Amino acid sequence: MDGATSRRPQTQRSGAAQEEVRRHNLSAVMRIVHAAGTITRSELTERMGLSRSTIKALVAELVALGALTETEPAGTRAGAGRPSLVVRPPRSCAHVLAADVGVDRVVVGAYRLGGGFTASEERVLTGHAPSVEQVIGLLVELVAAVRSAGEVAGVLGLGVALPGIVRAPDGFVRFAPNLGWVDEPFGAMLGQALPGLRLIVGNDGDLGALGEHLRGAGRAVDDLVYVHGDVGVGAGFLLAGRPVSGASGYAGEVGHMVTRPDGAVCRCGVRGCWETEVGAAAVAAALGRPLTSVRELAEHVHGPLDRTGTAALDAIAVALGRGVGALVNLLNPRMVVLGGLLSDVYEIATDRVHAGVAAVALRACFDEVRLAAAACGPDAVLVGAAETMWQDLLEDPAATLAVAS
């Protein structure tokens, strides 16, 4: 009796361990398929280092959930030695929603398993920066419009990107100077407005870094800095393949590095922030344009520009490079990706940005780093908001994807 009693906990622990291994393997399969979009079963076997029978069983379970499909490769014939089956998400697959909240626009998109947007809706904002209540009202409207699209099925959650200091666990916004928000319970209010919808709220720089790392210029780069510039400037950091967000999740407010102590007063109240040199207001002033829309301003950056405009944009580009050089010295990244309006400045004045970096960065750090414009373009933050929701959901695909099936 005593012996049987002593063995029972070990059996229970063994069963729990086996279940954890199964959950981990299902998660790994789904992450690989989500990233690849389409992959053969033999490629899955090679990448995961498991037996063919184990991969077959894992895929079969996910097919039964409706999360994956298996098909013969195009043009193959039945018989011995035929190519490995192709694994992909089904055409009518689960989606997550993603939102990018800016000072001058709000965008919501439906992002499918395997990557890519199926539908999106946008509202352009004019006049004063929107209040929390106005943004939540717009999000409710846009979410309803996107969900009504015929191709969008099985919505599992909503990831929201905001230009401010966001407390990750509950989406509480401590400070968003360009929106004029201070200590706003945004996440709780949005949850009340969209009951039953799983939510993640994050900083736009952090989410842009994730988007570019998984789908953009920073694929396979584990030491990455993403700098996003619209009205404000923020950043996200990925070091050794892991996001660096700080003790409270507030790291990345690089727009508020003081780069010119005798410069203009920033909306945060400090004089000479980097944002005052390279943010949208500085670019608009340099080009002699009103700041009505960041998207319109980006078109003006691409010209044509007269000699005065070109010189002014060159000065912005050098200031951009100096700030990037300071980040290169601090973090020693393999790549710096510039997104939003900053990608337009970089594309037009690449040499001047590089000159600014070289003037500040230590040679040892400068020799190792590569600069790039965001490959996801203006959608880098939106992609990151969608991907952060998928990464969360794919921790336990058997549980989460069953909801959509």
mmCIF file of C-alpha atoms in Angstrom:
data_model
loop_
_atom_site.group_PDB
_atom_site.id
_atom_site.type_symbol
_atom_site.label_atom_id
_atom_site.label_comp_id
_atom_site.label_asym_id
_atom_site.label_seq_id
_atom_site.Cartn_x
_atom_site.Cartn_y
_atom_site.Cartn_z
ATOM 1 C CA MET A 1 0.000 0.000 0.000
ATOM 2 C CA ASP A 2 2.749 2.422 0.981
ATOM 3 C CA GLY A 3 4.668 1.608 -2.190
ATOM 4 C CA ALA A 4 1.623 2.185 -4.404
ATOM 5 C CA THR A 5 0.927 5.469 -2.645
ATOM 6 C CA SER A 6 4.482 6.664 -3.166
ATOM 7 C CA ARG A 7 4.415 5.813 -6.875
ATOM 8 C CA ARG A 8 1.127 7.581 -7.657
ATOM 9 C CA PRO A 9 2.446 11.176 -7.458
ATOM 10 C CA GLN A 10 5.290 10.215 -9.778
ATOM 11 C CA THR A 11 2.772 8.851 -12.319
ATOM 12 C CA GLN A 12 0.736 12.027 -12.060
ATOM 13 C CA ARG A 13 3.836 14.145 -12.520
ATOM 14 C CA SER A 14 4.805 12.047 -15.524
ATOM 15 C CA GLY A 15 1.390 12.570 -17.099
ATOM 16 C CA ALA A 16 1.573 16.317 -16.485
ATOM 17 C CA ALA A 17 5.050 16.448 -17.993
ATOM 18 C CA GLN A 18 3.867 14.586 -21.090
ATOM 19 C CA GLU A 19 0.967 17.004 -21.474
ATOM 20 C CA GLU A 20 3.354 19.955 -21.190
ATOM 21 C CA VAL A 21 5.613 18.455 -23.895
ATOM 22 C CA ARG A 22 2.573 17.951 -26.147
ATOM 23 C CA ARG A 23 1.408 21.546 -25.607
ATOM 24 C CA HIS A 24 4.918 22.838 -26.285
ATOM 25 C CA ASN A 25 5.204 20.827 -29.517
ATOM 26 C CA LEU A 26 1.786 21.933 -30.760
ATOM 27 C CA SER A 27 2.796 25.517 -30.064
ATOM 28 C CA ALA A 28 6.089 25.051 -31.940
ATOM 29 C CA VAL A 29 4.317 23.587 -34.982
ATOM 30 C CA MET A 30 1.828 26.441 -35.106
ATOM 31 C CA ARG A 31 4.512 29.110 -34.708
ATOM 32 C CA ILE A 32 6.528 27.642 -37.569
ATOM 33 C CA VAL A 33 3.501 27.382 -39.869
ATOM 34 C CA HIS A 34 2.309 30.862 -38.891
ATOM 35 C CA ALA A 35 5.717 32.334 -39.723
ATOM 36 C CA ALA A 36 6.162 30.380 -42.964
ATOM 37 C CA GLY A 37 2.581 30.484 -44.212
ATOM 38 C CA THR A 38 3.149 27.245 -46.115
ATOM 39 C CA ILE A 39 5.581 24.447 -45.267
ATOM 40 C CA THR A 40 5.945 20.749 -46.037
ATOM 41 C CA ARG A 41 5.599 18.120 -43.365
ATOM 42 C CA SER A 42 9.175 16.962 -44.050
ATOM 43 C CA GLU A 43 10.457 20.515 -43.490
ATOM 44 C CA LEU A 44 8.577 20.608 -40.198
ATOM 45 C CA THR A 45 10.216 17.327 -39.200
ATOM 46 C CA GLU A 46 13.663 18.687 -40.006
ATOM 47 C CA ARG A 47 13.174 22.005 -38.228
ATOM 48 C CA MET A 48 11.722 20.523 -35.051
ATOM 49 C CA GLY A 49 14.064 17.533 -34.831
ATOM 50 C CA LEU A 50 11.235 15.117 -34.023
ATOM 51 C CA SER A 51 10.283 11.826 -35.627
ATOM 52 C CA ARG A 52 8.023 11.752 -38.689
ATOM 53 C CA SER A 53 5.351 9.877 -36.747
ATOM 54 C CA THR A 54 5.344 12.524 -34.005
ATOM 55 C CA ILE A 55 5.029 15.350 -36.533
ATOM 56 C CA LYS A 56 2.246 13.444 -38.295
ATOM 57 C CA ALA A 57 0.329 13.103 -35.023
ATOM 58 C CA LEU A 58 0.817 16.766 -34.072
ATOM 59 C CA VAL A 59 -0.326 18.006 -37.472
ATOM 60 C CA ALA A 60 -3.300 15.632 -37.422
ATOM 61 C CA GLU A 61 -4.444 17.079 -34.085
ATOM 62 C CA LEU A 62 -4.184 20.619 -35.417
ATOM 63 C CA VAL A 63 -6.026 19.641 -38.606
ATOM 64 C CA ALA A 64 -8.823 18.190 -36.454
ATOM 65 C CA LEU A 65 -9.023 21.534 -34.635
ATOM 66 C CA GLY A 66 -9.446 23.310 -37.961
ATOM 67 C CA ALA A 67 -6.194 25.202 -37.395
ATOM 68 C CA LEU A 68 -4.271 23.622 -40.304
ATOM 69 C CA THR A 69 -4.864 21.795 -43.550
ATOM 70 C CA GLU A 70 -2.729 19.238 -45.395
ATOM 71 C CA THR A 71 -2.723 18.949 -49.176
ATOM 72 C CA GLU A 72 -0.778 17.198 -51.870
ATOM 73 C CA PRO A 73 1.818 19.419 -53.569
ATOM 74 C CA ALA A 74 0.564 20.834 -56.855
ATOM 75 C CA GLY A 75 1.153 18.546 -59.834
ATOM 76 C CA THR A 76 2.029 15.424 -57.827
ATOM 77 C CA ARG A 77 0.817 11.924 -58.630
ATOM 78 C CA ALA A 78 -0.275 9.243 -56.227
ATOM 79 C CA GLY A 79 2.139 6.420 -55.586
ATOM 80 C CA ALA A 80 5.296 5.480 -53.762
ATOM 81 C CA GLY A 81 7.858 8.189 -53.197
ATOM 82 C CA ARG A 82 5.488 11.090 -53.709
ATOM 83 C CA PRO A 83 6.539 14.435 -52.139
ATOM 84 C CA SER A 84 5.715 15.387 -48.582
ATOM 85 C CA LEU A 85 2.295 16.835 -47.816
ATOM 86 C CA VAL A 86 1.995 20.629 -47.661
ATOM 87 C CA VAL A 87 0.853 22.122 -44.351
ATOM 88 C CA ARG A 88 -0.824 25.540 -44.201
ATOM 89 C CA PRO A 89 -3.634 27.404 -42.438
ATOM 90 C CA PRO A 90 -7.040 26.835 -44.045
ATOM 91 C CA ARG A 91 -8.465 29.489 -46.358
ATOM 92 C CA SER A 92 -11.198 30.306 -43.859
ATOM 93 C CA CYS A 93 -8.831 30.566 -40.923
ATOM 94 C CA ALA A 94 -8.774 32.328 -37.586
ATOM 95 C CA HIS A 95 -7.955 36.034 -37.424
ATOM 96 C CA VAL A 96 -6.792 38.532 -34.862
ATOM 97 C CA LEU A 97 -7.519 42.235 -35.056
ATOM 98 C CA ALA A 98 -4.819 44.896 -34.828
ATOM 99 C CA ALA A 99 -5.155 48.626 -34.238
ATOM 100 C CA ASP A 100 -2.647 51.439 -34.705
ATOM 101 C CA VAL A 101 -3.708 54.585 -32.863
ATOM 102 C CA GLY A 102 -1.960 57.757 -33.969
ATOM 103 C CA VAL A 103 -2.454 61.452 -33.444
ATOM 104 C CA ASP A 104 -3.875 61.893 -36.946
ATOM 105 C CA ARG A 105 -5.399 58.485 -37.776
ATOM 106 C CA VAL A 106 -6.715 55.233 -36.360
ATOM 107 C CA VAL A 107 -6.393 51.985 -38.336
ATOM 108 C CA VAL A 108 -7.848 48.550 -37.600
ATOM 109 C CA GLY A 109 -6.980 45.455 -39.626
ATOM 110 C CA ALA A 110 -7.884 41.759 -39.556
ATOM 111 C CA TYR A 111 -4.699 39.665 -39.672
ATOM 112 C CA ARG A 112 -4.979 36.003 -40.525
ATOM 113 C CA LEU A 113 -3.156 32.963 -39.247
ATOM 114 C CA GLY A 114 -0.132 32.560 -41.498
ATOM 115 C CA GLY A 115 0.298 36.315 -41.934
ATOM 116 C CA GLY A 116 -1.309 39.052 -43.991
ATOM 117 C CA PHE A 117 -4.266 41.384 -43.658
ATOM 118 C CA THR A 118 -7.627 40.256 -44.975
ATOM 119 C CA ALA A 119 -9.454 43.532 -44.371
ATOM 120 C CA SER A 120 -8.755 46.953 -42.867
ATOM 121 C CA GLU A 121 -10.520 50.207 -42.047
ATOM 122 C CA GLU A 122 -9.050 53.639 -41.361
ATOM 123 C CA ARG A 123 -10.302 56.949 -40.024
ATOM 124 C CA VAL A 124 -8.319 60.153 -40.530
ATOM 125 C CA LEU A 125 -8.385 62.569 -37.592
ATOM 126 C CA THR A 126 -8.277 66.321 -37.959
ATOM 127 C CA GLY A 127 -8.013 69.137 -35.470
ATOM 128 C CA HIS A 128 -6.994 68.428 -31.887
ATOM 129 C CA ALA A 129 -5.548 65.115 -30.735
ATOM 130 C CA PRO A 130 -8.362 62.697 -29.869
ATOM 131 C CA SER A 131 -9.459 61.985 -26.320
ATOM 132 C CA VAL A 132 -9.510 58.491 -24.834
ATOM 133 C CA GLU A 133 -13.274 58.367 -25.264
ATOM 134 C CA GLN A 134 -13.041 59.408 -28.918
ATOM 135 C CA VAL A 135 -10.403 56.769 -29.673
ATOM 136 C CA ILE A 136 -12.429 54.024 -27.994
ATOM 137 C CA GLY A 137 -15.525 55.066 -29.930
ATOM 138 C CA LEU A 138 -13.554 54.906 -33.191
ATOM 139 C CA LEU A 139 -12.087 51.525 -32.302
ATOM 140 C CA VAL A 140 -15.540 50.080 -31.584
ATOM 141 C CA GLU A 141 -16.753 51.402 -34.943
ATOM 142 C CA LEU A 142 -13.760 50.145 -36.900
ATOM 143 C CA VAL A 143 -13.699 46.739 -35.193
ATOM 144 C CA ALA A 144 -17.369 46.232 -36.134
ATOM 145 C CA ALA A 145 -16.661 47.244 -39.744
ATOM 146 C CA VAL A 146 -13.687 44.900 -40.085
ATOM 147 C CA ARG A 147 -15.466 41.978 -38.417
ATOM 148 C CA SER A 148 -18.344 42.340 -40.851
ATOM 149 C CA ALA A 149 -16.058 41.643 -43.827
ATOM 150 C CA GLY A 150 -17.088 38.313 -45.326
ATOM 151 C CA GLU A 151 -13.593 36.816 -45.301
ATOM 152 C CA VAL A 152 -12.975 37.514 -41.606
ATOM 153 C CA ALA A 153 -13.866 34.526 -39.431
ATOM 154 C CA GLY A 154 -13.029 33.338 -35.931
ATOM 155 C CA VAL A 155 -11.716 36.605 -34.420
ATOM 156 C CA LEU A 156 -9.640 35.696 -31.361
ATOM 157 C CA GLY A 157 -8.464 39.038 -30.003
ATOM 158 C CA LEU A 158 -7.366 42.628 -30.568
ATOM 159 C CA GLY A 159 -3.847 44.052 -30.264
ATOM 160 C CA VAL A 160 -3.657 47.848 -29.921
ATOM 161 C CA ALA A 161 -0.590 50.036 -30.458
ATOM 162 C CA LEU A 162 -0.441 53.444 -28.775
ATOM 163 C CA PRO A 163 2.154 56.255 -29.011
ATOM 164 C CA GLY A 164 2.901 56.503 -25.315
ATOM 165 C CA ILE A 165 4.065 54.885 -22.102
ATOM 166 C CA VAL A 166 1.755 51.904 -21.616
ATOM 167 C CA ARG A 167 1.575 49.560 -18.625
ATOM 168 C CA ALA A 168 1.560 46.202 -20.363
ATOM 169 C CA PRO A 169 -0.503 44.047 -17.956
ATOM 170 C CA ASP A 170 -3.632 46.228 -18.114
ATOM 171 C CA GLY A 171 -3.125 48.775 -20.905
ATOM 172 C CA PHE A 172 -3.020 51.708 -18.474
ATOM 173 C CA VAL A 173 -1.501 54.725 -20.260
ATOM 174 C CA ARG A 174 0.852 56.592 -17.944
ATOM 175 C CA PHE A 175 1.835 59.287 -20.434
ATOM 176 C CA ALA A 176 1.156 59.926 -24.115
ATOM 177 C CA PRO A 177 2.277 63.544 -24.620
ATOM 178 C CA ASN A 178 1.321 63.841 -28.269
ATOM 179 C CA LEU A 179 -2.189 62.621 -27.488
ATOM 180 C CA GLY A 180 -2.376 64.702 -24.306
ATOM 181 C CA TRP A 181 -3.159 61.634 -22.166
ATOM 182 C CA VAL A 182 -1.924 61.263 -18.582
ATOM 183 C CA ASP A 183 -2.807 58.278 -16.349
ATOM 184 C CA GLU A 184 -5.698 57.034 -18.463
ATOM 185 C CA PRO A 185 -7.227 53.562 -17.841
ATOM 186 C CA PHE A 186 -7.409 52.925 -21.572
ATOM 187 C CA GLY A 187 -7.229 49.125 -21.417
ATOM 188 C CA ALA A 188 -10.019 48.841 -18.851
ATOM 189 C CA MET A 189 -12.244 51.255 -20.760
ATOM 190 C CA LEU A 190 -11.670 49.453 -24.046
ATOM 191 C CA GLY A 191 -12.430 46.119 -22.391
ATOM 192 C CA GLN A 192 -15.776 47.488 -21.231
ATOM 193 C CA ALA A 193 -16.546 48.771 -24.728
ATOM 194 C CA LEU A 194 -15.577 45.454 -26.380
ATOM 195 C CA PRO A 195 -16.655 42.806 -23.854
ATOM 196 C CA GLY A 196 -15.539 39.245 -24.516
ATOM 197 C CA LEU A 197 -12.706 40.233 -26.855
ATOM 198 C CA ARG A 198 -9.210 39.335 -25.684
ATOM 199 C CA LEU A 199 -7.035 42.500 -25.573
ATOM 200 C CA ILE A 200 -3.352 43.382 -25.584
ATOM 201 C CA VAL A 201 -2.307 47.048 -25.472
ATOM 202 C CA GLY A 202 1.289 48.083 -26.110
ATOM 203 C CA ASN A 203 3.655 50.836 -27.142
ATOM 204 C CA ASP A 204 3.926 51.468 -30.883
ATOM 205 C CA GLY A 205 7.741 51.316 -30.898
ATOM 206 C CA ASP A 206 7.822 47.956 -29.129
ATOM 207 C CA LEU A 207 5.224 46.525 -31.494
ATOM 208 C CA GLY A 208 6.936 47.959 -34.573
ATOM 209 C CA ALA A 209 10.141 46.201 -33.507
ATOM 210 C CA LEU A 210 8.268 42.899 -33.287
ATOM 211 C CA GLY A 211 6.629 43.426 -36.671
ATOM 212 C CA GLU A 212 9.923 44.173 -38.423
ATOM 213 C CA HIS A 213 11.652 41.287 -36.641
ATOM 214 C CA LEU A 214 9.038 38.714 -37.652
ATOM 215 C CA ARG A 215 7.881 40.010 -41.057
ATOM 216 C CA GLY A 216 10.131 42.849 -42.166
ATOM 217 C CA ALA A 217 13.696 44.069 -42.561
ATOM 218 C CA GLY A 218 14.828 42.509 -39.292
ATOM 219 C CA ARG A 219 13.929 38.876 -40.015
ATOM 220 C CA ALA A 220 16.484 36.559 -38.428
ATOM 221 C CA VAL A 221 18.171 39.562 -36.727
ATOM 222 C CA ASP A 222 18.257 39.013 -32.966
ATOM 223 C CA ASP A 223 19.873 42.330 -32.001
ATOM 224 C CA LEU A 224 17.587 44.971 -33.408
ATOM 225 C CA VAL A 225 16.559 48.553 -32.706
ATOM 226 C CA TYR A 226 13.386 49.847 -34.329
ATOM 227 C CA VAL A 227 12.849 53.620 -34.292
ATOM 228 C CA HIS A 228 9.375 54.829 -35.230
ATOM 229 C CA GLY A 229 8.692 58.432 -36.121
ATOM 230 C CA ASP A 230 5.353 60.107 -36.714
ATOM 231 C CA VAL A 231 4.279 63.122 -34.687
ATOM 232 C CA GLY A 232 6.425 61.681 -31.900
ATOM 233 C CA VAL A 233 9.435 59.369 -31.886
ATOM 234 C CA GLY A 234 9.683 56.061 -30.027
ATOM 235 C CA ALA A 235 11.654 52.845 -30.241
ATOM 236 C CA GLY A 236 11.586 49.156 -29.515
ATOM 237 C CA PHE A 237 14.605 46.992 -28.688
ATOM 238 C CA LEU A 238 15.278 43.332 -29.330
ATOM 239 C CA LEU A 239 18.542 42.023 -27.865
ATOM 240 C CA ALA A 240 19.654 38.390 -28.066
ATOM 241 C CA GLY A 241 16.254 37.631 -29.566
ATOM 242 C CA ARG A 242 14.327 38.980 -26.575
ATOM 243 C CA PRO A 243 12.426 42.249 -26.232
ATOM 244 C CA VAL A 244 13.936 44.741 -23.801
ATOM 245 C CA SER A 245 11.125 46.704 -22.190
ATOM 246 C CA GLY A 246 12.491 47.796 -18.801
ATOM 247 C CA ALA A 247 11.313 47.287 -15.228
ATOM 248 C CA SER A 248 7.790 48.579 -15.890
ATOM 249 C CA GLY A 249 7.685 48.120 -19.665
ATOM 250 C CA TYR A 250 8.438 51.770 -20.412
ATOM 251 C CA ALA A 251 11.807 51.452 -22.184
ATOM 252 C CA GLY A 252 12.133 52.930 -25.651
ATOM 253 C CA GLU A 253 11.088 56.572 -25.138
ATOM 254 C CA VAL A 254 14.048 57.651 -27.242
ATOM 255 C CA GLY A 255 12.202 60.676 -28.580
ATOM 256 C CA HIS A 256 12.778 62.197 -25.158
ATOM 257 C CA MET A 257 16.545 61.789 -25.143
ATOM 258 C CA VAL A 258 17.971 65.284 -24.836
ATOM 259 C CA THR A 259 20.068 65.779 -27.971
ATOM 260 C CA ARG A 260 20.095 69.583 -28.095
ATOM 261 C CA PRO A 261 19.865 71.236 -24.647
ATOM 262 C CA ASP A 262 19.364 74.689 -26.183
ATOM 263 C CA GLY A 263 16.651 73.438 -28.533
ATOM 264 C CA ALA A 264 12.878 73.744 -28.573
ATOM 265 C CA VAL A 265 10.641 72.771 -25.662
ATOM 266 C CA CYS A 266 9.085 69.345 -26.213
ATOM 267 C CA ARG A 267 5.453 68.458 -25.495
ATOM 268 C CA CYS A 268 6.765 66.433 -22.548
ATOM 269 C CA GLY A 269 7.974 69.708 -20.993
ATOM 270 C CA VAL A 270 11.720 69.125 -21.429
ATOM 271 C CA ARG A 271 13.876 71.293 -23.680
ATOM 272 C CA GLY A 272 15.870 69.786 -26.549
ATOM 273 C CA CYS A 273 14.363 66.294 -26.890
ATOM 274 C CA TRP A 274 15.370 64.350 -30.030
ATOM 275 C CA GLU A 275 11.708 64.434 -31.038
ATOM 276 C CA THR A 276 11.890 68.213 -31.420
ATOM 277 C CA GLU A 277 14.666 67.744 -34.004
ATOM 278 C CA VAL A 278 13.308 64.852 -36.089
ATOM 279 C CA GLY A 279 9.586 64.478 -35.307
ATOM 280 C CA ALA A 280 6.846 65.402 -37.741
ATOM 281 C CA ALA A 281 6.590 69.002 -36.464
ATOM 282 C CA ALA A 282 10.310 69.531 -37.123
ATOM 283 C CA VAL A 283 10.065 67.995 -40.620
ATOM 284 C CA ALA A 284 6.994 70.097 -41.449
ATOM 285 C CA ALA A 285 8.708 73.286 -40.275
ATOM 286 C CA ALA A 286 11.847 72.448 -42.269
ATOM 287 C CA LEU A 287 9.804 71.988 -45.433
ATOM 288 C CA GLY A 288 7.558 74.971 -44.759
ATOM 289 C CA ARG A 289 4.441 72.793 -44.629
ATOM 290 C CA PRO A 290 1.534 72.716 -42.185
ATOM 291 C CA LEU A 291 1.367 69.573 -40.088
ATOM 292 C CA THR A 292 -2.090 68.333 -41.067
ATOM 293 C CA SER A 293 -1.265 64.693 -41.880
ATOM 294 C CA VAL A 294 1.902 62.680 -41.410
ATOM 295 C CA ARG A 295 1.081 60.701 -44.546
ATOM 296 C CA GLU A 296 0.817 63.887 -46.627
ATOM 297 C CA LEU A 297 4.022 65.152 -45.062
ATOM 298 C CA ALA A 298 5.779 61.937 -46.135
ATOM 299 C CA GLU A 299 4.740 62.638 -49.720
ATOM 300 C CA HIS A 300 6.312 66.102 -49.485
ATOM 301 C CA VAL A 301 9.535 64.571 -48.153
ATOM 302 C CA HIS A 302 9.789 62.634 -51.400
ATOM 303 C CA GLY A 303 9.693 65.928 -53.242
ATOM 304 C CA PRO A 304 10.427 67.548 -55.495
ATOM 305 C CA LEU A 305 12.255 69.937 -53.146
ATOM 306 C CA ASP A 306 14.008 73.189 -53.905
ATOM 307 C CA ARG A 307 17.536 73.909 -52.665
ATOM 308 C CA THR A 308 16.288 75.336 -49.375
ATOM 309 C CA GLY A 309 14.018 72.356 -48.739
ATOM 310 C CA THR A 310 16.791 69.907 -49.570
ATOM 311 C CA ALA A 311 19.199 71.620 -47.177
ATOM 312 C CA ALA A 312 16.586 71.646 -44.424
ATOM 313 C CA LEU A 313 15.828 67.950 -44.926
ATOM 314 C CA ASP A 314 19.571 67.197 -44.887
ATOM 315 C CA ALA A 315 19.793 68.884 -41.469
ATOM 316 C CA ILE A 316 16.913 66.702 -40.209
ATOM 317 C CA ALA A 317 18.685 63.607 -41.594
ATOM 318 C CA VAL A 318 21.950 64.453 -39.800
ATOM 319 C CA ALA A 319 20.056 64.975 -36.531
ATOM 320 C CA LEU A 320 18.355 61.622 -37.096
ATOM 321 C CA GLY A 321 21.747 59.998 -37.611
ATOM 322 C CA ARG A 322 23.211 61.539 -34.455
ATOM 323 C CA GLY A 323 20.398 60.105 -32.346
ATOM 324 C CA VAL A 324 20.764 56.714 -33.997
ATOM 325 C CA GLY A 325 24.509 56.883 -33.319
ATOM 326 C CA ALA A 326 23.842 57.353 -29.601
ATOM 327 C CA LEU A 327 21.569 54.285 -29.619
ATOM 328 C CA VAL A 328 24.233 52.306 -31.477
ATOM 329 C CA ASN A 329 26.788 53.167 -28.796
ATOM 330 C CA LEU A 330 24.356 52.268 -26.030
ATOM 331 C CA LEU A 331 22.938 48.983 -27.368
ATOM 332 C CA ASN A 332 25.397 47.693 -30.010
ATOM 333 C CA PRO A 333 22.629 46.345 -32.281
ATOM 334 C CA ARG A 334 23.168 44.397 -35.496
ATOM 335 C CA MET A 335 20.510 46.474 -37.255
ATOM 336 C CA VAL A 336 18.604 49.722 -36.810
ATOM 337 C CA VAL A 337 15.285 49.848 -38.671
ATOM 338 C CA LEU A 338 13.683 53.248 -39.245
ATOM 339 C CA GLY A 339 9.906 53.316 -39.546
ATOM 340 C CA GLY A 340 7.107 55.790 -40.078
ATOM 341 C CA LEU A 341 8.126 59.233 -41.309
ATOM 342 C CA LEU A 342 11.753 58.499 -40.393
ATOM 343 C CA SER A 343 11.909 55.809 -43.076
ATOM 344 C CA ASP A 344 10.987 58.452 -45.669
ATOM 345 C CA VAL A 345 13.714 60.774 -44.414
ATOM 346 C CA TYR A 346 16.202 57.899 -44.515
ATOM 347 C CA GLU A 347 15.258 56.878 -48.057
ATOM 348 C CA ILE A 348 15.660 60.428 -49.380
ATOM 349 C CA ALA A 349 18.784 61.443 -47.422
ATOM 350 C CA THR A 350 20.538 58.139 -46.729
ATOM 351 C CA ASP A 351 24.058 59.539 -46.946
ATOM 352 C CA ARG A 352 23.303 62.369 -44.517
ATOM 353 C CA VAL A 353 21.784 59.952 -41.981
ATOM 354 C CA HIS A 354 24.883 57.757 -42.254
ATOM 355 C CA ALA A 355 27.088 60.828 -41.796
ATOM 356 C CA GLY A 356 25.210 61.712 -38.609
ATOM 357 C CA VAL A 357 25.643 58.188 -37.264
ATOM 358 C CA ALA A 358 29.345 58.135 -38.129
ATOM 359 C CA ALA A 359 29.887 61.458 -36.355
ATOM 360 C CA VAL A 360 28.645 60.013 -33.046
ATOM 361 C CA ALA A 361 28.951 56.216 -33.072
ATOM 362 C CA LEU A 362 32.126 54.542 -31.897
ATOM 363 C CA ARG A 363 33.844 52.877 -34.813
ATOM 364 C CA ALA A 364 33.686 49.397 -33.268
ATOM 365 C CA CYS A 365 29.892 49.711 -32.944
ATOM 366 C CA PHE A 366 29.417 51.495 -36.279
ATOM 367 C CA ASP A 367 31.299 48.777 -38.162
ATOM 368 C CA GLU A 368 28.827 46.143 -36.929
ATOM 369 C CA VAL A 369 25.513 47.901 -37.543
ATOM 370 C CA ARG A 370 23.316 48.106 -40.633
ATOM 371 C CA LEU A 371 20.581 50.683 -41.147
ATOM 372 C CA ALA A 372 17.391 49.924 -43.088
ATOM 373 C CA ALA A 373 13.991 51.405 -43.823
ATOM 374 C CA ALA A 374 11.064 49.437 -42.449
ATOM 375 C CA ALA A 375 10.164 46.694 -44.940
ATOM 376 C CA CYS A 376 6.587 46.607 -43.603
ATOM 377 C CA GLY A 377 6.350 50.286 -44.511
ATOM 378 C CA PRO A 378 3.637 52.261 -42.715
ATOM 379 C CA ASP A 379 2.123 48.986 -41.464
ATOM 380 C CA ALA A 380 5.077 47.937 -39.289
ATOM 381 C CA VAL A 381 3.309 48.892 -36.063
ATOM 382 C CA LEU A 382 0.000 47.362 -37.204
ATOM 383 C CA VAL A 383 1.780 44.102 -38.099
ATOM 384 C CA GLY A 384 3.482 44.099 -34.706
ATOM 385 C CA ALA A 385 0.180 44.621 -32.895
ATOM 386 C CA ALA A 386 -1.268 41.636 -34.761
ATOM 387 C CA GLU A 387 1.787 39.468 -34.211
ATOM 388 C CA THR A 388 1.928 40.150 -30.477
ATOM 389 C CA MET A 389 -1.621 38.845 -30.206
ATOM 390 C CA TRP A 390 -0.763 35.740 -32.254
ATOM 391 C CA GLN A 391 2.362 35.072 -30.187
ATOM 392 C CA ASP A 392 0.229 35.132 -27.058
ATOM 393 C CA LEU A 393 -2.474 32.902 -28.514
ATOM 394 C CA LEU A 394 -0.064 30.341 -29.949
ATOM 395 C CA GLU A 395 1.327 29.553 -26.499
ATOM 396 C CA ASP A 396 -1.544 27.052 -26.253
ATOM 397 C CA PRO A 397 -3.061 26.536 -29.722
ATOM 398 C CA ALA A 398 -5.207 23.552 -28.733
ATOM 399 C CA ALA A 399 -7.067 25.758 -26.238
ATOM 400 C CA THR A 400 -7.212 29.044 -28.128
ATOM 401 C CA LEU A 401 -7.837 27.810 -31.664
ATOM 402 C CA ALA A 402 -10.638 25.527 -30.483
ATOM 403 C CA VAL A 403 -12.580 28.721 -29.751
ATOM 404 C CA ALA A 404 -12.463 29.676 -33.431
ATOM 405 C CA SER A 405 -13.248 26.226 -34.817
#
